[in-house]
Coordinates of C-alpha atoms in Angstrom, one line a residue:
X26 CA 34.9 27.7 143.0
X27 CA 38.6 27.2 143.3
X28 CA 38.7 26.0 139.7
X29 CA 36.8 29.0 138.5
X30 CA 39.2 31.3 140.3
X31 CA 42.1 29.5 138.8
X32 CA 40.6 29.9 135.3
X33 CA 40.0 33.6 135.8
X34 CA 43.5 34.1 137.2
X35 CA 45.1 32.2 134.2
X36 CA 42.9 34.2 131.8
X37 CA 44.0 37.5 133.4
X38 CA 47.7 36.5 133.3
X39 CA 47.4 35.5 129.7
X40 CA 45.8 38.9 128.9
X41 CA 48.5 40.6 130.9
X42 CA 51.2 38.7 128.9
X43 CA 49.5 39.7 125.7
X44 CA 49.3 43.3 126.7
X45 CA 52.9 43.3 127.8
X46 CA 54.1 41.8 124.5
X47 CA 52.1 44.5 122.7
X48 CA 53.6 47.2 124.8
X49 CA 57.1 45.8 124.3
X50 CA 56.4 45.9 120.5
X51 CA 55.2 49.5 120.9
X52 CA 58.2 50.7 122.8
X53 CA 59.9 51.6 119.6
X54 CA 56.8 53.4 118.5
X55 CA 56.7 55.2 121.8
X56 CA 60.3 56.4 121.4
X57 CA 59.6 57.4 117.9
X58 CA 56.5 59.3 119.0
X59 CA 58.5 61.1 121.7
X60 CA 61.2 62.1 119.2
X61 CA 58.4 63.3 116.9
X62 CA 56.9 65.5 119.7
X63 CA 60.4 66.9 120.3
X64 CA 61.1 67.7 116.7
X65 CA 59.1 71.0 116.4
X66 CA 60.2 72.4 119.8
X67 CA 63.8 71.6 119.1
X68 CA 63.6 73.2 115.6
X69 CA 61.9 76.3 117.1
X70 CA 64.5 76.8 119.8
X71 CA 67.4 76.1 117.4
X72 CA 66.1 78.6 114.9
X73 CA 64.8 81.4 117.1
X74 CA 67.0 81.1 120.2
X75 CA 70.3 79.2 119.6
X76 CA 71.0 80.7 116.2
X77 CA 70.5 84.4 117.1
X78 CA 72.4 84.0 120.4
X79 CA 75.3 82.1 118.8
X80 CA 75.4 84.6 115.9
X81 CA 75.6 87.7 118.1
X82 CA 78.3 86.2 120.3
X83 CA 80.3 85.0 117.3
X84 CA 80.1 88.4 115.7
X85 CA 81.4 90.0 118.9
X86 CA 84.4 87.6 119.3
X87 CA 85.3 87.0 115.6
X88 CA 87.1 90.2 114.7
X89 CA 89.3 91.0 111.7
X90 CA 89.0 87.4 110.4
X91 CA 90.1 85.7 113.6
X92 CA 88.7 84.6 117.0
X93 CA 89.7 87.0 119.7
X94 CA 89.3 84.9 122.8
X95 CA 91.9 87.0 124.6
X96 CA 89.1 89.6 124.6
X97 CA 87.5 87.6 127.4
X98 CA 90.3 88.2 129.9
X99 CA 90.6 91.8 128.8
X100 CA 86.9 92.6 129.5
X101 CA 86.8 90.7 132.8
X102 CA 89.9 92.5 133.9
X103 CA 88.3 96.0 133.7
X104 CA 87.4 97.4 137.1
X105 CA 84.0 98.7 136.0
X106 CA 83.0 95.3 134.6
X107 CA 84.2 93.6 137.8
X108 CA 82.0 96.1 139.7
X109 CA 79.0 95.1 137.5
X110 CA 79.7 91.4 138.2
X111 CA 79.9 92.0 141.9
X112 CA 76.8 94.1 142.1
X113 CA 74.9 91.6 139.9
X114 CA 75.8 88.7 142.2
X115 CA 75.4 90.6 145.5
X116 CA 72.0 92.0 144.8
X117 CA 70.8 88.6 143.5
X118 CA 71.9 86.9 146.7
X119 CA 70.4 89.7 148.9
X120 CA 67.2 89.7 146.9
X121 CA 66.8 85.9 147.2
X122 CA 67.4 85.9 151.0
X123 CA 65.0 88.8 151.5
X124 CA 62.3 87.2 149.3
X125 CA 62.5 83.9 151.2
X126 CA 62.4 85.6 154.5
X127 CA 59.3 87.6 153.6
X128 CA 57.4 85.1 151.4
X129 CA 57.8 81.8 153.3
X130 CA 55.2 82.8 155.9
X131 CA 52.9 83.6 153.0
X132 CA 53.6 80.2 151.5
X133 CA 52.5 78.5 154.8
X134 CA 49.3 80.6 155.0
X135 CA 48.2 79.8 151.4
X136 CA 49.1 76.1 151.9
X137 CA 47.5 75.4 155.3
X138 CA 44.8 77.9 155.8
X139 CA 41.4 78.2 154.2
X140 CA 39.9 81.7 154.5
X141 CA 37.4 84.0 152.6
X142 CA 39.0 85.7 149.6
X143 CA 41.9 83.2 149.3
X144 CA 41.6 82.9 145.5
X145 CA 41.5 86.7 145.1
X146 CA 44.5 87.2 147.3
X147 CA 46.4 84.4 145.4
X148 CA 45.7 86.3 142.2
X149 CA 46.8 89.6 143.8
X150 CA 50.2 88.3 144.9
X151 CA 50.7 86.8 141.4
X152 CA 50.1 90.0 139.6
X153 CA 53.6 91.4 140.2
X154 CA 55.2 88.3 138.8
X155 CA 53.6 88.6 135.4
X156 CA 53.9 92.4 135.2
X157 CA 56.7 93.7 133.0
X158 CA 59.8 94.6 134.9
X159 CA 59.5 98.0 133.5
X160 CA 56.1 98.4 135.3
X161 CA 57.6 97.1 138.5
X162 CA 60.4 99.6 138.3
X163 CA 57.8 102.3 137.5
X164 CA 55.7 101.4 140.6
X165 CA 58.7 101.7 142.9
X166 CA 59.8 104.8 141.1
X167 CA 56.4 106.2 142.0
X168 CA 56.8 105.0 145.5
X169 CA 60.4 106.1 146.2
X170 CA 61.7 108.3 143.5
X171 CA 60.8 111.7 142.0
X172 CA 59.2 113.0 145.1
X173 CA 57.9 109.5 146.1
X174 CA 55.9 108.6 149.1
X175 CA 58.9 108.0 151.4
X176 CA 60.4 111.4 150.6
X177 CA 57.0 113.1 151.2
X178 CA 56.6 111.3 154.6
X179 CA 60.0 111.8 156.1
X180 CA 61.7 114.5 153.9
X181 CA 64.9 112.4 153.9
X182 CA 67.3 112.5 151.0
X183 CA 69.0 109.2 151.6
X184 CA 70.4 107.0 148.9
X185 CA 67.5 104.5 148.8
X186 CA 68.4 103.1 145.3
X187 CA 69.7 99.7 146.5
X188 CA 66.8 99.2 148.9
X189 CA 64.4 100.1 146.1
X190 CA 65.9 97.5 143.9
X191 CA 65.8 94.8 146.5
X192 CA 62.2 95.5 147.5
X193 CA 61.2 95.6 143.9
X194 CA 62.7 92.2 143.4
X195 CA 60.8 90.9 146.5
X196 CA 57.7 92.4 145.1
X197 CA 58.3 90.7 141.7
X198 CA 59.3 87.3 143.1
X199 CA 57.0 86.9 146.1
X200 CA 54.6 84.7 144.1
X201 CA 57.5 82.4 143.0
X202 CA 58.0 81.3 146.6
X203 CA 54.3 81.2 147.5
X204 CA 53.4 79.1 144.4
X205 CA 56.5 76.8 144.4
X206 CA 56.9 76.2 148.1
X207 CA 53.2 76.6 149.0
X208 CA 52.1 74.3 146.3
X209 CA 54.2 71.4 147.8
X210 CA 53.5 72.4 151.4
X211 CA 49.7 72.2 150.7
X212 CA 50.2 68.5 149.7
X213 CA 52.4 67.3 152.5
X214 CA 50.6 65.0 154.9
X215 CA 50.2 66.8 158.2
X216 CA 49.7 63.6 160.0
X217 CA 53.5 62.9 159.9
X218 CA 54.2 66.1 161.9
X219 CA 51.3 65.3 164.2
X220 CA 52.8 61.8 164.9
X221 CA 56.1 63.5 165.9
X222 CA 54.2 65.7 168.3
X223 CA 52.5 62.7 169.8
X224 CA 55.9 61.1 170.4
X225 CA 56.9 64.1 172.5
X226 CA 58.6 66.4 170.0
X227 CA 58.0 70.1 170.4
X228 CA 56.2 72.0 167.6
X229 CA 59.5 73.5 166.5
X230 CA 61.4 70.2 166.5
X231 CA 58.7 68.3 164.7
X232 CA 58.6 71.0 162.0
X233 CA 62.4 71.1 161.8
X234 CA 62.9 67.3 161.6
X235 CA 59.8 66.3 159.6
X236 CA 58.4 69.2 157.5
X237 CA 61.5 71.2 156.7
X238 CA 63.5 68.2 155.1
X239 CA 60.4 67.5 152.9
X240 CA 60.2 71.2 151.9
X241 CA 63.9 71.6 151.3
X242 CA 63.8 70.7 147.5
X243 CA 60.9 73.1 146.9
X244 CA 62.6 75.9 148.9
X245 CA 65.8 75.3 147.0
X246 CA 64.0 75.3 143.7
X247 CA 62.2 78.6 144.6
X248 CA 65.4 80.2 145.8
X249 CA 67.2 79.2 142.5
X250 CA 64.4 80.6 140.4
X251 CA 64.4 83.9 142.4
X252 CA 68.2 84.1 142.1
X253 CA 67.9 83.5 138.3
X254 CA 65.3 86.2 137.9
X255 CA 67.2 88.7 140.0
X256 CA 70.6 87.8 138.5
X257 CA 69.3 88.6 135.1
X258 CA 67.2 91.6 136.2
X259 CA 66.9 94.3 133.5
X260 CA 63.9 96.6 133.6
X261 CA 63.9 97.1 137.4
X262 CA 67.6 98.0 137.6
X263 CA 67.5 100.0 134.4
X264 CA 64.8 102.3 135.8
X265 CA 65.8 102.4 139.4
X266 CA 69.5 101.9 139.3
X267 CA 70.5 104.9 137.1
X268 CA 74.1 105.1 135.9
X269 CA 75.6 104.0 139.3
X270 CA 74.1 100.5 139.4
X271 CA 74.0 97.9 136.6
X272 CA 73.4 94.2 136.4
X273 CA 74.9 92.1 133.6
X274 CA 71.8 92.4 131.6
X275 CA 71.7 96.2 131.9
X276 CA 75.4 96.4 131.0
X277 CA 74.8 94.1 127.9
X278 CA 72.1 96.5 126.8
X279 CA 74.3 99.5 127.4
X280 CA 77.3 98.0 125.5
X281 CA 75.1 96.9 122.6
X282 CA 72.5 99.7 122.1
X283 CA 74.4 102.7 123.4
X284 CA 78.2 102.1 122.9
X285 CA 77.9 99.5 120.0
X286 CA 80.7 97.5 121.7
X287 CA 79.8 94.0 120.6
X288 CA 82.9 92.3 121.8
X289 CA 82.3 93.4 125.4
X290 CA 78.6 92.5 125.1
X291 CA 79.5 89.1 123.7
X292 CA 81.9 88.4 126.7
X293 CA 79.2 89.4 129.2
X294 CA 76.7 87.3 127.4
X295 CA 79.0 84.3 127.7
X296 CA 79.5 85.0 131.4
X297 CA 75.7 85.2 132.0
X298 CA 75.1 82.1 129.9
X299 CA 77.6 80.1 132.0
X300 CA 76.0 81.3 135.3
X301 CA 72.5 80.6 134.1
X302 CA 73.5 77.1 132.9
X303 CA 74.9 76.3 136.3
X304 CA 71.8 77.6 138.0
X305 CA 69.4 75.6 135.8
X306 CA 71.5 72.5 136.2
X307 CA 71.1 72.7 140.0
X308 CA 67.5 73.7 139.7
X309 CA 66.8 70.6 137.5
X310 CA 68.3 68.4 140.2
X311 CA 66.2 69.9 143.0
X312 CA 63.0 69.5 140.8
X313 CA 63.8 65.8 140.3
X314 CA 64.3 65.4 144.1
X315 CA 61.0 67.1 144.8
X316 CA 59.1 65.0 142.3
X317 CA 60.5 61.6 143.5
X318 CA 61.0 62.0 147.2
X319 CA 57.5 62.5 148.5
X320 CA 54.1 60.9 148.7
X321 CA 51.6 63.7 148.5
X322 CA 48.0 64.1 149.5
X323 CA 45.1 66.1 148.2
X324 CA 45.7 69.7 149.0
X325 CA 42.0 70.3 149.6
X326 CA 42.1 67.9 152.6
X327 CA 44.9 69.8 154.3
X328 CA 43.8 73.5 154.2
X329 CA 41.5 74.5 157.1
X330 CA 40.3 77.6 158.9
X331 CA 42.8 79.3 161.2
X332 CA 42.5 78.2 164.8
X333 CA 43.7 80.1 167.8
X334 CA 45.1 83.5 168.3
X335 CA 48.5 82.5 166.9
X336 CA 47.2 81.4 163.5
X337 CA 44.9 84.4 163.1
X338 CA 47.8 86.7 164.0
X339 CA 50.0 85.0 161.3
X340 CA 47.2 85.4 158.7
X341 CA 46.9 89.0 159.7
X342 CA 50.7 89.6 159.4
X343 CA 50.8 88.0 155.9
X344 CA 47.8 90.1 154.7
X345 CA 49.6 93.2 156.1
X346 CA 52.7 92.2 154.2
X347 CA 50.8 91.8 151.0
X348 CA 49.1 95.2 151.5
X349 CA 52.4 97.0 152.2
X350 CA 54.6 95.1 149.7
X351 CA 52.3 94.6 146.8
X352 CA 49.1 96.7 147.1
X353 CA 50.9 99.9 148.2
X354 CA 53.2 100.2 145.2
X355 CA 50.4 99.3 142.8
X356 CA 48.1 101.8 144.6
X357 CA 50.7 104.5 144.3
X358 CA 51.1 103.7 140.6
X359 CA 47.3 104.3 140.2
X360 CA 47.5 107.4 142.3
X361 CA 50.3 108.9 140.1
X362 CA 48.4 108.1 136.9
X363 CA 45.4 110.1 138.2
X364 CA 47.3 113.0 139.7
X365 CA 47.1 115.3 136.6
X366 CA 48.2 118.9 136.2
X367 CA 44.7 120.1 137.1
X368 CA 44.1 117.8 140.1
X369 CA 42.9 114.3 140.2
X370 CA 41.3 113.0 137.0
X371 CA 41.9 111.2 133.8
X372 CA 44.0 113.9 132.0
X373 CA 47.0 111.6 131.5
X374 CA 44.7 108.8 130.1
X375 CA 43.2 111.3 127.7
X376 CA 46.6 112.3 126.5
X377 CA 47.3 108.7 125.5
X378 CA 45.1 109.3 122.5
X379 CA 47.4 112.0 121.1
X380 CA 50.7 111.6 119.4
X381 CA 51.6 115.3 119.9
X382 CA 54.2 114.5 122.6
X383 CA 56.7 113.3 120.0
X384 CA 57.7 110.1 121.8
X385 CA 55.8 107.9 119.2
X386 CA 54.8 108.0 115.6
X387 CA 51.3 106.9 116.7
X388 CA 49.1 107.7 119.8
X389 CA 50.4 105.7 122.8
X390 CA 47.0 104.2 123.3
X391 CA 47.6 102.1 120.2
X392 CA 50.3 100.2 122.2
X393 CA 47.4 98.5 124.1
X394 CA 46.0 97.0 120.9
X395 CA 49.4 96.0 119.6
X396 CA 50.3 94.3 122.8
X397 CA 47.1 92.3 123.0
X398 CA 47.4 91.2 119.4
X399 CA 51.1 90.2 119.8
X400 CA 50.3 88.4 123.1
X401 CA 47.5 86.3 121.5
X402 CA 49.8 85.1 118.7
X403 CA 52.7 84.5 121.1
X404 CA 50.4 82.5 123.4
X405 CA 49.3 80.3 120.5
X406 CA 52.9 79.6 119.6
X407 CA 53.9 79.0 123.2
X408 CA 51.1 76.6 123.9
X409 CA 51.8 74.6 120.7
X410 CA 55.6 74.4 121.3
X411 CA 55.3 74.1 125.1
X412 CA 52.5 71.5 124.9
X413 CA 54.5 69.3 122.5
X414 CA 57.6 69.7 124.7
X415 CA 55.7 68.8 127.9
X416 CA 54.1 65.8 126.3
X417 CA 57.6 64.6 125.1
X418 CA 59.0 65.1 128.6
X419 CA 56.1 63.3 130.4
X420 CA 58.0 60.0 130.4
X421 CA 61.6 60.4 131.5
X422 CA 64.1 59.0 129.0
X423 CA 67.7 59.6 130.1
X424 CA 70.1 62.4 129.6
X425 CA 68.8 63.4 126.2
X426 CA 65.3 64.3 127.5
X427 CA 66.7 65.9 130.6
X428 CA 69.0 68.1 128.5
X429 CA 66.0 69.1 126.4
X430 CA 64.2 70.0 129.6
X431 CA 67.0 72.3 130.6
X432 CA 67.2 73.8 127.1
X433 CA 63.6 74.9 127.4
X434 CA 64.4 76.9 130.5
X435 CA 67.3 78.8 129.0
X436 CA 65.3 81.8 127.6
X437 CA 64.3 82.7 131.2
X438 CA 67.9 83.4 132.0
X439 CA 69.9 84.1 128.9
X440 CA 70.0 87.8 128.0
X441 CA 66.8 88.8 126.2
X442 CA 68.7 91.8 125.0
X443 CA 71.1 89.5 123.2
X444 CA 68.2 87.5 121.7
X445 CA 66.5 90.7 120.5
X446 CA 69.6 92.1 118.9
X447 CA 70.4 88.6 117.5
X448 CA 67.0 88.6 115.8
X449 CA 67.9 91.8 113.9
X450 CA 71.2 90.5 112.6
X451 CA 70.2 87.0 111.7
X452 CA 66.6 87.0 110.6
X453 CA 67.3 89.5 107.8
X454 CA 67.9 87.2 104.8
X455 CA 65.7 84.9 102.7
X456 CA 64.1 82.5 103.4
X457 CA 63.7 84.0 106.9
X458 CA 63.8 87.7 106.2
X459 CA 61.6 88.7 109.2
X460 CA 63.2 91.9 110.3
X461 CA 60.4 94.0 108.9
X462 CA 57.6 91.5 109.8
X463 CA 55.2 91.9 112.7
X464 CA 55.7 88.1 113.6
X465 CA 59.1 88.9 115.0
X466 CA 57.7 90.3 118.2
X467 CA 55.4 87.3 119.0
X468 CA 58.2 84.9 118.3
X469 CA 60.4 86.7 120.9
X470 CA 57.6 86.7 123.4
X471 CA 56.8 83.1 122.8
X472 CA 60.4 82.2 123.8
X473 CA 59.7 83.5 127.2
X474 CA 56.2 81.9 127.4
X475 CA 57.2 78.4 126.5
X476 CA 59.0 77.6 129.8
X477 CA 55.9 78.7 131.7
X478 CA 53.7 76.4 129.6
X479 CA 56.1 73.5 130.1
X480 CA 56.5 74.0 133.9
X481 CA 52.8 74.3 134.3
X482 CA 51.8 71.3 132.2
X483 CA 54.6 68.9 133.0
X484 CA 53.7 68.0 136.7
X485 CA 50.1 67.6 135.7
X486 CA 50.9 65.4 132.7
X487 CA 53.2 63.2 134.9
X488 CA 50.4 62.8 137.4
X489 CA 48.2 61.1 134.8
X490 CA 48.3 57.3 135.5
X491 CA 50.5 55.9 132.8
X492 CA 48.5 52.6 132.8
X493 CA 45.7 54.5 131.2
X494 CA 47.9 55.4 128.2
X495 CA 49.2 51.8 128.1
X496 CA 45.6 50.5 128.1
X497 CA 44.8 52.8 125.2
X498 CA 47.9 51.6 123.3
X499 CA 46.9 48.0 123.9
X500 CA 43.4 48.8 122.5
X501 CA 45.1 50.1 119.3
X502 CA 44.9 53.9 119.9
X503 CA 47.5 56.0 118.3
X504 CA 49.6 58.3 120.5
X505 CA 47.6 61.3 119.2
X506 CA 44.3 59.6 120.0
X507 CA 45.6 58.4 123.4
X508 CA 46.5 62.1 124.2
X509 CA 43.0 63.3 123.1
X510 CA 41.1 60.6 124.9
X511 CA 43.2 60.1 128.1
X512 CA 45.4 63.1 128.8
X513 CA 43.4 66.1 127.5
X514 CA 40.2 65.5 129.7
X515 CA 42.5 65.4 132.8
X516 CA 44.8 68.4 132.0
X517 CA 42.6 70.9 130.2
X518 CA 42.5 73.2 133.2
X519 CA 46.2 73.1 133.4
X520 CA 46.4 73.9 129.7
X521 CA 44.2 77.0 130.2
X522 CA 46.3 78.1 133.1
X523 CA 49.5 77.6 131.0
X524 CA 47.9 79.7 128.2
X525 CA 47.0 82.4 130.7
X526 CA 50.5 82.6 132.1
X527 CA 52.0 82.7 128.6
X528 CA 49.6 85.5 127.6
X529 CA 50.5 87.5 130.7
X530 CA 54.2 87.2 130.4
X531 CA 54.0 87.9 126.6
X532 CA 52.3 91.1 127.4
X533 CA 55.1 92.1 129.7
X534 CA 58.2 90.9 127.7
X535 CA 60.6 93.9 127.3
X536 CA 64.2 92.8 126.9
X537 CA 64.0 91.5 123.4
X538 CA 61.0 93.5 122.3
X539 CA 62.7 96.8 123.0
X540 CA 65.0 96.0 120.0
X541 CA 62.5 94.6 117.5
X542 CA 59.2 96.5 118.1
X543 CA 58.7 99.0 115.3
X544 CA 58.3 102.7 116.2
X545 CA 54.8 102.7 114.6
X546 CA 53.8 99.5 116.5
X547 CA 55.1 99.8 120.1
X548 CA 54.1 97.4 122.8
X549 CA 53.0 98.5 126.2
X550 CA 56.3 97.9 128.0
X551 CA 58.3 99.6 125.2
X552 CA 55.9 102.5 125.3
X553 CA 56.3 102.9 129.1
X554 CA 60.1 102.8 128.8
X555 CA 60.1 105.4 126.1
X556 CA 57.9 107.7 128.0
X557 CA 60.0 107.4 131.2
X558 CA 63.1 108.2 129.1
X559 CA 61.7 111.6 128.2
X560 CA 61.6 114.6 130.5
X561 CA 58.4 116.2 131.6
X562 CA 55.5 115.6 133.8
X563 CA 53.2 114.7 130.9
X564 CA 55.4 111.9 129.7
X565 CA 55.8 110.6 133.3
X566 CA 52.0 110.7 133.9
X567 CA 51.3 108.9 130.6
X568 CA 53.9 106.2 131.6
X569 CA 52.0 105.8 134.9
X570 CA 48.7 105.6 133.0
X571 CA 49.9 102.9 130.6
X572 CA 51.5 100.9 133.4
X573 CA 48.1 101.0 135.3
X574 CA 46.3 99.8 132.2
X575 CA 48.7 96.9 131.8
X576 CA 48.5 96.1 135.5
X577 CA 44.6 95.9 135.3
X578 CA 44.8 93.6 132.2
X579 CA 47.2 91.3 134.0
X580 CA 45.1 91.3 137.2
X581 CA 41.9 90.4 135.3
X582 CA 43.7 87.6 133.5
X583 CA 44.9 86.1 136.7
X584 CA 41.5 86.4 138.4
X585 CA 40.0 84.5 135.5
X586 CA 42.8 81.8 135.9
X587 CA 42.0 81.5 139.6
X588 CA 38.4 80.6 138.7
X589 CA 39.8 77.7 136.5
X590 CA 42.5 76.7 138.9
X591 CA 42.1 73.8 141.3
X592 CA 44.6 72.3 143.8
X593 CA 45.3 69.5 141.2
X594 CA 46.2 71.9 138.4
X595 CA 49.3 73.5 140.0
X596 CA 52.5 73.3 138.1
X597 CA 55.9 74.6 139.2
X598 CA 54.8 78.2 138.7

């Protein structure tokens, strides 16, 4: 028996040595395969992101045959620009703090409680995140401005603009905290906190000393993403802020589209680029801490029914918050779309079939079909580029790959206005004369969709046991076949969720599309903005109607995603 065991052990060790030698021989092939996977995403971002942004900044600073770097200090020395920088930073910090304060209880409820309607409620709180910022601004405009609900209730004429902006940002980013923090919280082993309680620690002390340090990287990552989204806020501030309040993004749009002052816009773009680069660098560090510091458990084993009056009360408070913060603005949006000149009805929806209003060359209803078609193409591009990028990033490989990971996140923070305007001035010559082509809009939308695909796919791909890939390589499978046979069966749900998110955010992309969408082929967000920019109740009502349609499409998409989603298919978003 001992001899047999020795022979088996020796045979196993020999097989292991053979496998290791094959793997060592395949290391070069693995590196080459990784570089091959990165080639297309790098080329895509270089051509459709780096090139347009660099070109527009260079055109703004290269004046009369020379570089005018002194323009940077001139622009930053202007009092109105300093006010814009101050308001941008202040409102982003305030929005982030308010979002964390309101959303963290919701993250706990979704992480630890199991209750009827949980999937539906998770989809509801995610709807605002994928809605266009124009629609979010429109919802709060319906709630607060132009004879909104607050004025009707109290008859007060207070300056509520700043509060409207802050609450709209909380509305928009609530899901970021719930999904990022709640996703990790749901996988923390509750037995660690229970052990601290058994050793005599109070509930508060055990949470503060055990759970909070474990959650800190996720909370930091969520806070940084909220700060990034609010620091670069465009549609919300443009609609609600008026001339008195501007973020950097709004000011870049004003300097570019209205004043045609490219040097000032270029300087502001550089400032925003530097700030976004710093934010993303810190965010990448927090993500690495979160991925490496913890041993997680199955989320389905953690969630349980609320027990006791305190937990039921917390659940009720969270649902009341969701009702007031999310459902109320969306409900008012629907109410405004139905409040026609002759009473409640579908008068504004019927007007969408007519182009007599003069805001469009075609009936506004065509914007729905345009947006759906553009979003489908943009989703296909985003899934291809993002999927290849996520596969390349699955195995960490030093600073080059980490830098590539950060590059993929830049479109979420760099001025979309700059990207859109850069498209117009760079992609206008052969062999890439795309300025009159319909593909320009899906390309711009795909830039925003790729980061969501990567951040959704990457944690799931990294959770696949690498030994399975190694075994496939030992058996002679090519990298492509190993992906098809090993990874795809395990990550197909995450792939569908990534595609759904890319589709939803493509529908709502506004910053770049406002420059490149043709007048005879407007997208839904562009149509809403144009209608809101024109006086008259008819245009306002049609804007509310289009916003409601877009909201319903996004809600249906997210409800379908929740049917696919499991606790194992949760990425960073």
